mmCIF file of C-alpha atoms and ligand atoms in Angstrom:
data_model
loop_
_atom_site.group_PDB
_atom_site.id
_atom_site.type_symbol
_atom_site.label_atom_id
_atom_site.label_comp_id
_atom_site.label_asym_id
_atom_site.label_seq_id
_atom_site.Cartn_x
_atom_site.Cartn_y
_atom_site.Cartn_z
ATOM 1 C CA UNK T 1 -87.478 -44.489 0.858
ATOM 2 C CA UNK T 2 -89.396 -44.705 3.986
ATOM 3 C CA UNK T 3 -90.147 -42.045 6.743
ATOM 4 C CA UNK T 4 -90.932 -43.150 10.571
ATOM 5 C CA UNK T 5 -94.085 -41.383 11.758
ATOM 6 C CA UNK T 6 -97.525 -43.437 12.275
ATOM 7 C CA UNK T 7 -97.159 -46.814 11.837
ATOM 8 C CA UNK T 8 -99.941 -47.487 9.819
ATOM 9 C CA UNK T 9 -97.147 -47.449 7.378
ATOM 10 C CA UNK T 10 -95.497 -50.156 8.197
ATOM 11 C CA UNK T 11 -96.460 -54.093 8.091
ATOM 12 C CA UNK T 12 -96.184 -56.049 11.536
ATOM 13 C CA UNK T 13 -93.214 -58.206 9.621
ATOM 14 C CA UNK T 14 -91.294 -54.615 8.869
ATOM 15 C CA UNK T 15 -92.036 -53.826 12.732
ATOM 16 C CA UNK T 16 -90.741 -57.201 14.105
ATOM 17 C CA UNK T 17 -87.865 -57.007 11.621
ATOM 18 C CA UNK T 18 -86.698 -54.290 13.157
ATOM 19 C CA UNK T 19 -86.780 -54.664 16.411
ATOM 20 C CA UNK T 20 -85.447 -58.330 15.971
ATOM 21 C CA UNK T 21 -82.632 -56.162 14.307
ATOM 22 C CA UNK T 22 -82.056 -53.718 17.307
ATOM 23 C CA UNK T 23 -81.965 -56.884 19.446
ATOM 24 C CA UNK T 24 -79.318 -58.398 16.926
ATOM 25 C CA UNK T 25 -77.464 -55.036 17.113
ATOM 26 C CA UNK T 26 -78.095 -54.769 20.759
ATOM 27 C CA UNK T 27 -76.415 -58.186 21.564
ATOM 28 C CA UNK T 28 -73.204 -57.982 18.813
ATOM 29 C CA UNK T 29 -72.775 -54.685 18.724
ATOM 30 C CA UNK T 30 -69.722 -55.009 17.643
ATOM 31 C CA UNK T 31 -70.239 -57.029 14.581
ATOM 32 C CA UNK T 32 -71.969 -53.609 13.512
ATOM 33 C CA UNK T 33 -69.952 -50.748 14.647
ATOM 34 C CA UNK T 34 -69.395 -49.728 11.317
ATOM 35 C CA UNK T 35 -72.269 -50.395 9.394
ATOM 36 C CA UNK T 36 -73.625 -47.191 8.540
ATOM 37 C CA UNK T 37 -69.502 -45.721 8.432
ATOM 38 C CA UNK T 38 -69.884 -42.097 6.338
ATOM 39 C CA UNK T 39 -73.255 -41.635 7.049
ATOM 40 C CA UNK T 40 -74.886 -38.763 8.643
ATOM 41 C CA UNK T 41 -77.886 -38.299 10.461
ATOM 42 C CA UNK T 42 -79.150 -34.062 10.883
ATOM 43 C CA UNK T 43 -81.500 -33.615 14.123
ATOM 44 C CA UNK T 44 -83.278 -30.943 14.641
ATOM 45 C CA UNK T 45 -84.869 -30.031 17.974
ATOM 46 C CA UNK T 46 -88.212 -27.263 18.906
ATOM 47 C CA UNK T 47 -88.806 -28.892 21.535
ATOM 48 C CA UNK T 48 -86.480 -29.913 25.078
ATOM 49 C CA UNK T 49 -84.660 -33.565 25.062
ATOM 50 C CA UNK T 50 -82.775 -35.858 27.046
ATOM 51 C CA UNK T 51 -83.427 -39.282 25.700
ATOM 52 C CA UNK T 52 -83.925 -38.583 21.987
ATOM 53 C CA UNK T 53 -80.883 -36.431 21.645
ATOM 54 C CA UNK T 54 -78.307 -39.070 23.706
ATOM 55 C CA UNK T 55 -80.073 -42.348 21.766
ATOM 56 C CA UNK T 56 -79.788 -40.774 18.702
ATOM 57 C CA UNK T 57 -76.486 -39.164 18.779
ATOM 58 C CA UNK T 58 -74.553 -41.944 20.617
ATOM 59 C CA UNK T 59 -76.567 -44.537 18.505
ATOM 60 C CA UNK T 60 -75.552 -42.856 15.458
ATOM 61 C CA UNK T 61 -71.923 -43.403 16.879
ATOM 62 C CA UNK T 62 -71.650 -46.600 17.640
ATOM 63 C CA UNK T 63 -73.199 -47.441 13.984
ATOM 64 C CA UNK T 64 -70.207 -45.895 12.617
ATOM 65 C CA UNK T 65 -71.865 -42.836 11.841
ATOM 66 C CA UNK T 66 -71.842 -39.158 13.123
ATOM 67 C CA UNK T 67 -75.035 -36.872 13.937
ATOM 68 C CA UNK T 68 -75.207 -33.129 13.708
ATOM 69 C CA UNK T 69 -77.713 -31.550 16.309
ATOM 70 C CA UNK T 70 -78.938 -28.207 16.160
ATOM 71 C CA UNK T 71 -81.576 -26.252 18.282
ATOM 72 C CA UNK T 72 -85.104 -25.492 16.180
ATOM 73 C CA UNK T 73 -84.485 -21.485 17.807
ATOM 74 C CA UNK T 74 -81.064 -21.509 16.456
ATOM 75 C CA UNK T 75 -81.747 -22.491 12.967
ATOM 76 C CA UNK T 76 -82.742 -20.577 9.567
ATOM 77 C CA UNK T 77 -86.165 -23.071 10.014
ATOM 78 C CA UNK T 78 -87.337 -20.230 12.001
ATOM 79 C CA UNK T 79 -87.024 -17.202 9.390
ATOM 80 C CA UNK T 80 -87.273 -19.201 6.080
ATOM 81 C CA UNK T 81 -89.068 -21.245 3.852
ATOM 82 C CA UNK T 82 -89.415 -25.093 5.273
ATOM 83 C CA UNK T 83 -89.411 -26.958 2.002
ATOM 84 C CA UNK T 84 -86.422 -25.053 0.265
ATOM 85 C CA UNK T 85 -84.495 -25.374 3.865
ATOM 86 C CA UNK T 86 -85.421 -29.156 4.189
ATOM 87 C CA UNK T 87 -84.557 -29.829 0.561
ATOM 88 C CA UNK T 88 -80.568 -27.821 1.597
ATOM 89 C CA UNK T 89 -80.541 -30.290 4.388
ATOM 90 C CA UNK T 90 -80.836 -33.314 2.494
ATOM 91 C CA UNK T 91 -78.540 -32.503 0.152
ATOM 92 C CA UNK T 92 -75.754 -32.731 2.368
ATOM 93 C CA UNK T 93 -76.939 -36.082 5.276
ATOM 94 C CA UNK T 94 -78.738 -39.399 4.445
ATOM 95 C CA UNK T 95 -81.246 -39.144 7.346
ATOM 96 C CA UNK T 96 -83.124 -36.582 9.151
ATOM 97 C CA UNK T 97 -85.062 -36.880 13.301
ATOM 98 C CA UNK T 98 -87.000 -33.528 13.919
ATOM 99 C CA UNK T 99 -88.736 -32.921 17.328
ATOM 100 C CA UNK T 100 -91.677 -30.607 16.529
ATOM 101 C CA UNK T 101 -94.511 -28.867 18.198
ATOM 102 C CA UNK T 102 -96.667 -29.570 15.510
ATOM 103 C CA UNK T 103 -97.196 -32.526 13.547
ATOM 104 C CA UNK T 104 -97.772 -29.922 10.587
ATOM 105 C CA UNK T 105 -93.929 -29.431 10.816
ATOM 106 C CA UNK T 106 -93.144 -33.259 10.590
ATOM 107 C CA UNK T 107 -94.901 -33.398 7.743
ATOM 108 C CA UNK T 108 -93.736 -30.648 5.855
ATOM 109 C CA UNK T 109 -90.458 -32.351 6.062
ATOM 110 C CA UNK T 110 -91.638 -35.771 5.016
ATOM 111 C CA UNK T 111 -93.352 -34.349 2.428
ATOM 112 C CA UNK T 112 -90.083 -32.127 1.231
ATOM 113 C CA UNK T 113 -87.464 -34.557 1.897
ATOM 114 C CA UNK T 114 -85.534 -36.746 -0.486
ATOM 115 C CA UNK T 115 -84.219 -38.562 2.911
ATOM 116 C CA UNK T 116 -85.646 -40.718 5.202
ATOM 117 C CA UNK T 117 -87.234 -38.463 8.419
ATOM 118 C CA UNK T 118 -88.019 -39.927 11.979
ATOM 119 C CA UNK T 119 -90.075 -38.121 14.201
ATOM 120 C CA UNK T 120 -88.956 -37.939 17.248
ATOM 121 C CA UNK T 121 -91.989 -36.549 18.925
ATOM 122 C CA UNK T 122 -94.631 -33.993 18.052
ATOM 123 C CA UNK T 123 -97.956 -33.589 19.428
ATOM 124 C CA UNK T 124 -99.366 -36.375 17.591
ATOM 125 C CA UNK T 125 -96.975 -39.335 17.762
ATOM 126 C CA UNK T 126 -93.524 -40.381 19.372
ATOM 127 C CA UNK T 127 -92.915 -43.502 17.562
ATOM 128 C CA UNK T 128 -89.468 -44.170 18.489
ATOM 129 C CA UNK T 129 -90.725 -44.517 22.068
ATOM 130 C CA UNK T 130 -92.948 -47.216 20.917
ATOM 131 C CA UNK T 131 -90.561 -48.937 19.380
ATOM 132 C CA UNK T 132 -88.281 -48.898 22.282
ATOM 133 C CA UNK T 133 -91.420 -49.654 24.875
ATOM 134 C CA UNK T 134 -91.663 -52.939 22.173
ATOM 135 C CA UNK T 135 -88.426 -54.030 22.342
ATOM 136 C CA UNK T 136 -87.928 -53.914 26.131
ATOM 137 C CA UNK T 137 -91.900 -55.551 26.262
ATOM 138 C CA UNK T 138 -90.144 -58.412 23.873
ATOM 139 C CA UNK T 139 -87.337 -58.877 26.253
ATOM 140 C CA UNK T 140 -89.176 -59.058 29.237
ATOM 141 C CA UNK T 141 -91.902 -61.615 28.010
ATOM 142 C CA UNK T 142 -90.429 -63.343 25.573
ATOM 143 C CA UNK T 143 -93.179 -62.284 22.777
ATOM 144 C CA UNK T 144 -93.949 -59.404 20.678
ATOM 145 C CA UNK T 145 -98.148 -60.014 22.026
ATOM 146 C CA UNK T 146 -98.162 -57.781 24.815
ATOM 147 C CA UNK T 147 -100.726 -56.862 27.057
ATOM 148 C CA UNK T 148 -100.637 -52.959 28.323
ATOM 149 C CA UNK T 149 -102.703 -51.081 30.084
ATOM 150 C CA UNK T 150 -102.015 -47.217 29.839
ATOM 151 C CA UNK T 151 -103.517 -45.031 32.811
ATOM 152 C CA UNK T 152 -102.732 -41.271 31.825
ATOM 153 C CA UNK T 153 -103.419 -38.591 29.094
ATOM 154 C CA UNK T 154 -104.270 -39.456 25.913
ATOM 155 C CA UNK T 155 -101.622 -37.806 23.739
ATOM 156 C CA UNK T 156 -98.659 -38.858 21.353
ATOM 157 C CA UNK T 157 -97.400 -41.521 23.373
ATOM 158 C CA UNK T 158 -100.575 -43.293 24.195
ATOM 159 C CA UNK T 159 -101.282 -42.598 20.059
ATOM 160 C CA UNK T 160 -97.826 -44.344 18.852
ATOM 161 C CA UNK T 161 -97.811 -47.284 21.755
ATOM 162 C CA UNK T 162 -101.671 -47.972 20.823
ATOM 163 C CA UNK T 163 -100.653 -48.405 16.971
ATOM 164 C CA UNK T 164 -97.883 -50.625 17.845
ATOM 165 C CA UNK T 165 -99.293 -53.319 20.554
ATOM 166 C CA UNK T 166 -102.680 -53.737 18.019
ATOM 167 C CA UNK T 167 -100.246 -53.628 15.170
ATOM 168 C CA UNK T 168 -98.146 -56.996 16.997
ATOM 169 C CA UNK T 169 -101.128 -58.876 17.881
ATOM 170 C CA UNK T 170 -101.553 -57.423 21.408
ATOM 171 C CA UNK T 171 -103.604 -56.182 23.696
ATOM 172 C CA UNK T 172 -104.014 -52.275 24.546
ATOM 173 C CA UNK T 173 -106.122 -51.324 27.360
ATOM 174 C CA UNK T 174 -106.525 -46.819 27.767
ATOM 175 C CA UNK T 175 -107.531 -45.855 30.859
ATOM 176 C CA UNK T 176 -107.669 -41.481 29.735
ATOM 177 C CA UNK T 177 -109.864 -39.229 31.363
ATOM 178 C CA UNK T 178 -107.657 -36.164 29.686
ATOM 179 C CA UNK T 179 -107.137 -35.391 26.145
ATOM 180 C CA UNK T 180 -104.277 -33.524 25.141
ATOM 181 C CA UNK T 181 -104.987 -32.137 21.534
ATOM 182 C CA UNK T 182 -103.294 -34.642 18.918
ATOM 183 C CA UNK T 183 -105.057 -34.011 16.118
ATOM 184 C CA UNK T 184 -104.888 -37.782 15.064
ATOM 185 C CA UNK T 185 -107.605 -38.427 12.153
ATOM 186 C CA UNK T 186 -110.954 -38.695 13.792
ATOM 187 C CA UNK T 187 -111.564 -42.399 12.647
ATOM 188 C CA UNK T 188 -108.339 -43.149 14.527
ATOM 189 C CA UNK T 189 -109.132 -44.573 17.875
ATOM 190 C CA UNK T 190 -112.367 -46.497 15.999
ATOM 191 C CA UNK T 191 -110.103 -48.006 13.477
ATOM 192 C CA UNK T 192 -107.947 -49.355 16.201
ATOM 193 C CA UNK T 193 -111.068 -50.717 18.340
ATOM 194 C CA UNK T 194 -112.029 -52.913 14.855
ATOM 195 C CA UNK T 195 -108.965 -54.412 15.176
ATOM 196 C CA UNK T 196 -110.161 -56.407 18.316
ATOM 197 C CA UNK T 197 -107.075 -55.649 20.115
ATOM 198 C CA UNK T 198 -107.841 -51.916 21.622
ATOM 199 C CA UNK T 199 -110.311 -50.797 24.421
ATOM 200 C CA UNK T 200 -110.686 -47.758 25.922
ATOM 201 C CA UNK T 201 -111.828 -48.250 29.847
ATOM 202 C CA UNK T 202 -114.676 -46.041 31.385
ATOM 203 C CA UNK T 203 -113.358 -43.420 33.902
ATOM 204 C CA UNK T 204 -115.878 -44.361 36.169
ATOM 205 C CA UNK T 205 -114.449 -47.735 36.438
ATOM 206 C CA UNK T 206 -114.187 -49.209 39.894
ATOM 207 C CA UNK T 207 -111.039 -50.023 41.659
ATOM 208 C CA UNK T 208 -111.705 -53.863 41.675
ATOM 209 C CA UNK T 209 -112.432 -54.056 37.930
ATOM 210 C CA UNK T 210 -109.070 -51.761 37.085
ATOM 211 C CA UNK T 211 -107.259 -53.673 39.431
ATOM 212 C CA UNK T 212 -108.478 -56.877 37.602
ATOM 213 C CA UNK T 213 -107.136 -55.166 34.176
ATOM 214 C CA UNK T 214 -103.504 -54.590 36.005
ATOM 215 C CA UNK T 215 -103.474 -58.045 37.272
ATOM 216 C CA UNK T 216 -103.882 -59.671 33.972
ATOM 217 C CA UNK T 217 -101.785 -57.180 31.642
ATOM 218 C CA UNK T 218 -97.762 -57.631 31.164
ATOM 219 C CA UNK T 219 -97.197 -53.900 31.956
ATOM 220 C CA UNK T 220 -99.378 -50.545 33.300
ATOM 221 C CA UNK T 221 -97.544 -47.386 31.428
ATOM 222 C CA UNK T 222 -98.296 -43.830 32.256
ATOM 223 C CA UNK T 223 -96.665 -40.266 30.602
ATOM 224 C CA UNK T 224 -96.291 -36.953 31.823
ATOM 225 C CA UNK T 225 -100.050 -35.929 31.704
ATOM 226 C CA UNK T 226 -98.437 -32.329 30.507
ATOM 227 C CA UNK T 227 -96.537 -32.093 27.426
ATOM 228 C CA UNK T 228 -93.238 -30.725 27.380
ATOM 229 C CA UNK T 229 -94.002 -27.914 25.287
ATOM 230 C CA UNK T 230 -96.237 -26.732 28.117
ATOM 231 C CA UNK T 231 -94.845 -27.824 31.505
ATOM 232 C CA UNK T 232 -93.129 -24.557 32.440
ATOM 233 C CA UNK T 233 -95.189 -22.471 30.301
ATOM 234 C CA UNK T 234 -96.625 -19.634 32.709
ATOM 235 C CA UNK T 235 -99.489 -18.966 30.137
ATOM 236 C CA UNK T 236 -100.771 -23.179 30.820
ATOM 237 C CA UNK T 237 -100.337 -23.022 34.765
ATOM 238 C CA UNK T 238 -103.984 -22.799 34.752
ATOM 239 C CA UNK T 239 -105.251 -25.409 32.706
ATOM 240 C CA UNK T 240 -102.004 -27.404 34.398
ATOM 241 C CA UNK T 241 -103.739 -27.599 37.778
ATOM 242 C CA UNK T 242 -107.235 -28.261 36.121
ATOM 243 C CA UNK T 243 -105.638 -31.494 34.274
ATOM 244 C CA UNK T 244 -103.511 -32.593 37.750
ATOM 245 C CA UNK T 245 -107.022 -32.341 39.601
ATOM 246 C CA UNK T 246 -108.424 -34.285 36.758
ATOM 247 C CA UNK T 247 -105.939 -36.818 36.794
ATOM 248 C CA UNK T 248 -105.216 -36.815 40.030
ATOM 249 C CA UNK T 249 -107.478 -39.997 41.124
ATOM 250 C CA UNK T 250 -105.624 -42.349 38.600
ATOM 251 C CA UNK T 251 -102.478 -41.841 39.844
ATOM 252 C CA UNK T 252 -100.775 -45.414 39.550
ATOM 253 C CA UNK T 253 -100.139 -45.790 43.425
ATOM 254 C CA UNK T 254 -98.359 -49.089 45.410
ATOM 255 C CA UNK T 255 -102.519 -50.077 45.938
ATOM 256 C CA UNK T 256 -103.324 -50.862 42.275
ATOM 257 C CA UNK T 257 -99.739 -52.756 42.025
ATOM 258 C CA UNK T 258 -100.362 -54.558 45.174
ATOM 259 C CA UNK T 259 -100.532 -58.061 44.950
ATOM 260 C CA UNK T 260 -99.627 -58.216 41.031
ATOM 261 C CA UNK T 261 -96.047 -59.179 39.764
ATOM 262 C CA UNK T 262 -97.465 -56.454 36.613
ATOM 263 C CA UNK T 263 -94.376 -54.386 35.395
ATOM 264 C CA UNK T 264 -94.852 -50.552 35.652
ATOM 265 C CA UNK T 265 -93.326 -48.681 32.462
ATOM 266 C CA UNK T 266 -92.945 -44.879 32.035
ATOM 267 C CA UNK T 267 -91.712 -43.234 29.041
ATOM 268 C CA UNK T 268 -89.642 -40.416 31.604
ATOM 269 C CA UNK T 269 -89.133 -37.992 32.477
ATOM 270 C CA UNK T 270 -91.302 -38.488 35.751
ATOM 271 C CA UNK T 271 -93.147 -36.362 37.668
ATOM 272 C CA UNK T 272 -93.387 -38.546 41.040
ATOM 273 C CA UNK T 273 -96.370 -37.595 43.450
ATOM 274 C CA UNK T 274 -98.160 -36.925 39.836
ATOM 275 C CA UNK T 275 -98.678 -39.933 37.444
ATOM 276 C CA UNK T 276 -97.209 -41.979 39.615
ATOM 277 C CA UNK T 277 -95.769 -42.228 43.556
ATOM 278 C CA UNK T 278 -92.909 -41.905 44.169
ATOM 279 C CA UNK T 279 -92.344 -45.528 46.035
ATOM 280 C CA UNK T 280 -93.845 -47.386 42.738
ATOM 281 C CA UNK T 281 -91.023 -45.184 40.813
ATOM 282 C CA UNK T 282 -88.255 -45.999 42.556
ATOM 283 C CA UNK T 283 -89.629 -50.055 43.151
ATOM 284 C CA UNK T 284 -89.471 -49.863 38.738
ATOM 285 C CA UNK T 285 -86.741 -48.010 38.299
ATOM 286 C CA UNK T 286 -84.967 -50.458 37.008
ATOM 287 C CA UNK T 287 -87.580 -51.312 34.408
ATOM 288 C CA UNK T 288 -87.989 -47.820 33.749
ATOM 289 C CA UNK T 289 -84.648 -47.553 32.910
ATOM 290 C CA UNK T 290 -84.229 -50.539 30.392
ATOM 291 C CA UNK T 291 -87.103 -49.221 28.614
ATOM 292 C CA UNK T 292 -85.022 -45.329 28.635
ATOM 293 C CA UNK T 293 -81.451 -47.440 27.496
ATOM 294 C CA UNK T 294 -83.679 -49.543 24.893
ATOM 295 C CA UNK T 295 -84.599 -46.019 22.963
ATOM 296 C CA UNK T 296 -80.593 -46.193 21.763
ATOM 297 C CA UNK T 297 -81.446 -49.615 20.539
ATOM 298 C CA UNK T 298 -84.457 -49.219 18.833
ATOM 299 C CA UNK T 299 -83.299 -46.471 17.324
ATOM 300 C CA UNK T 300 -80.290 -48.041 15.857
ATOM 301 C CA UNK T 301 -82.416 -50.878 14.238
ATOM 302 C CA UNK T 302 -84.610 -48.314 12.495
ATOM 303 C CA UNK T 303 -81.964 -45.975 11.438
ATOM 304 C CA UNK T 304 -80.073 -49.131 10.374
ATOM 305 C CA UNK T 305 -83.366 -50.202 8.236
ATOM 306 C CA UNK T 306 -84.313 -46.559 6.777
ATOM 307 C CA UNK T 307 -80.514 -45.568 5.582
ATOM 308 C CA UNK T 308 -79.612 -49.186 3.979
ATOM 309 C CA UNK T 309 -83.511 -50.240 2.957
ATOM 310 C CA UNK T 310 -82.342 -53.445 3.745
ATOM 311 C CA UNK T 311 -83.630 -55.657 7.539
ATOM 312 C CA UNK T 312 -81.453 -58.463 6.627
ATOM 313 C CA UNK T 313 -78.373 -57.712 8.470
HETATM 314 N N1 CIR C 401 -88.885 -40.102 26.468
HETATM 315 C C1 CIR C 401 -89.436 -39.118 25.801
HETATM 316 O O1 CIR C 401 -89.116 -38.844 24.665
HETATM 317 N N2 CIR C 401 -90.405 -38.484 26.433
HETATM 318 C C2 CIR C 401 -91.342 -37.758 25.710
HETATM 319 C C3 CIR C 401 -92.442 -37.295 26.563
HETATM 320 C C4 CIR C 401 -93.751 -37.402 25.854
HETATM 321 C C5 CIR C 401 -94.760 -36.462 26.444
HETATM 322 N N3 CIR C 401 -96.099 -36.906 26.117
HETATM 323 C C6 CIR C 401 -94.522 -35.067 25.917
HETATM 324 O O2 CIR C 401 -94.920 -34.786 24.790
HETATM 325 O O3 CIR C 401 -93.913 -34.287 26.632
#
């Protein structure tokens, strides 16, 4: 049994086997509309959702099975204890995806559970968003090699997209002037620079060496450079303003596109006049969009893979 969460544990075969899978699924999906038929999937949210609660609820579906969402504030999680509760939960579905402030929580439950558990972003990692940023890189290139070139905060997306590109052979470029606190292990962004395939950029750099970097990369990505968690939080509207005036030079504007046919990828939701204008939004929508839709698919090749233990579909 296997648990989604960094992917330092998984191979770069189990990665492209999956997302060749979600492609497979993605293209027939009728040939697999009933392949996980009986099987239930438990999510659990702390945190707000649009994408992660549609992708996995209608990809459960359309996989035959059925998904059972409940609200982190509405659950006994909040007034019990977490591995007696997580061990009740897996006694009655086969998989569980918790969104949690903490990446403690996450791995309480992988630690507790006797089912396979996806996170579905905490403040360390969002892995499922990498996945889907890989497949929809894979369909738009052609290759699983892809060059990227992140301009934003440094937090859980930026952590699970940098595992995966190095993990495929890519290239990741971080352009982060803010740090969001991840609590990653502190050998983790050294361990991915000796793999040869992660850099971190200076903040200082100029605009004709960055716009060198865009020109030469398959896609630039940015995030929300708030989390969630803290976006409407009156108590962060302070340090809010500090990181926008931070951040507020690399905003990925129609001058660093200029001139490049470089996609622009965004996890959503967006914040336009903020990472990025809104005239480079709406010229990617589109893009933007496939990646969003290509969470579903992802998704369902994972799920697929950690309920059956089998890639060979
Ligand atoms: N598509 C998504 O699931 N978006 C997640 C947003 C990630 C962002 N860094 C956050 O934690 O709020």
């Amino acid at each position: 049994m296997k648990h989604a969460n960094s992917f330092v544990d998984y191979t770069t075969d189990e990665l492209k086997g999956i997302l060749l899978l979600a492609e497979k699924i993605k293209q027939h999906p009728d040939d697999y509309s009933h392949i996980l038929d009986g099987k239930k999937l438990y999510t659990l949210f702390e945190k707000t959702s649009n994408r992660t609660y549609l992708s996995f609820s209608i990809g459960m579906e359309e996989l035959g099975g059925k998904a059972y969402n409940q609200l982190w504030k509405d659950s006994n999680f909040t007034i019990g204890d977490l591995m007696s509760e997580v061990k009740y939960v897996c006694r009655n579905v086969d998989c569980i995806m918790g969104r949690f402030k903490k990446a403690e929580t996450t791995e309480g439950f992988m630690k507790n559970a006797t089912v396979p558990v996806i996170n579905g972003c905490d403040n360390t990692f969002h892995p499922t968003q990498a996945l889907a940023d890989m497949l929809t890189l894979y369909e738009k290139t052609g290759h699983f090699e892809a060059k990227v070139l992140y301009i934003g905060a440094k937090n859980n997306t930026y952590n699970s997209l940098s595992e995966i590109v190095t993990k495929m052979g890519g290239m990741m470029y971080g352009l982060t002037p803010f740090s969001q606190v991840t609590n990653v292990p502190a050998d983790f962004y050294d361990k991915l620079t000796a793999t040869g395939h992660y850099k971190e950029l200076p903040t200082d750099i100029s605009k004709e060496e960055l716009k060198k970097v865009v020109a030469d990369v398959d896609c630039v990505y940015t995030d929300t450079w708030v989390d969630m968690e803290f976006f409407t939080n009156p108590d962060y509207a302070e340090k809010k303003n500090q990181i926008i005036n931070m951040m507020m030079p690399y905003q990925i504007d129609a001058a660093l596109m200029e001139g490049t046919d470089t996609m622009v990828f965004h996890d959503m939701p967006i914040h336009p006049g903020y990472e990025i204008t809104q005239d480079v939004m709406e010229k990617h929508l589109e893009t933007i969009l496939d990646e969003a839709e290509n969470r579903r698919h992802a998704e369902k090749g994972l799920l697929v893979y950690l309920i059956t233990g089998k890639l060979d579909w």
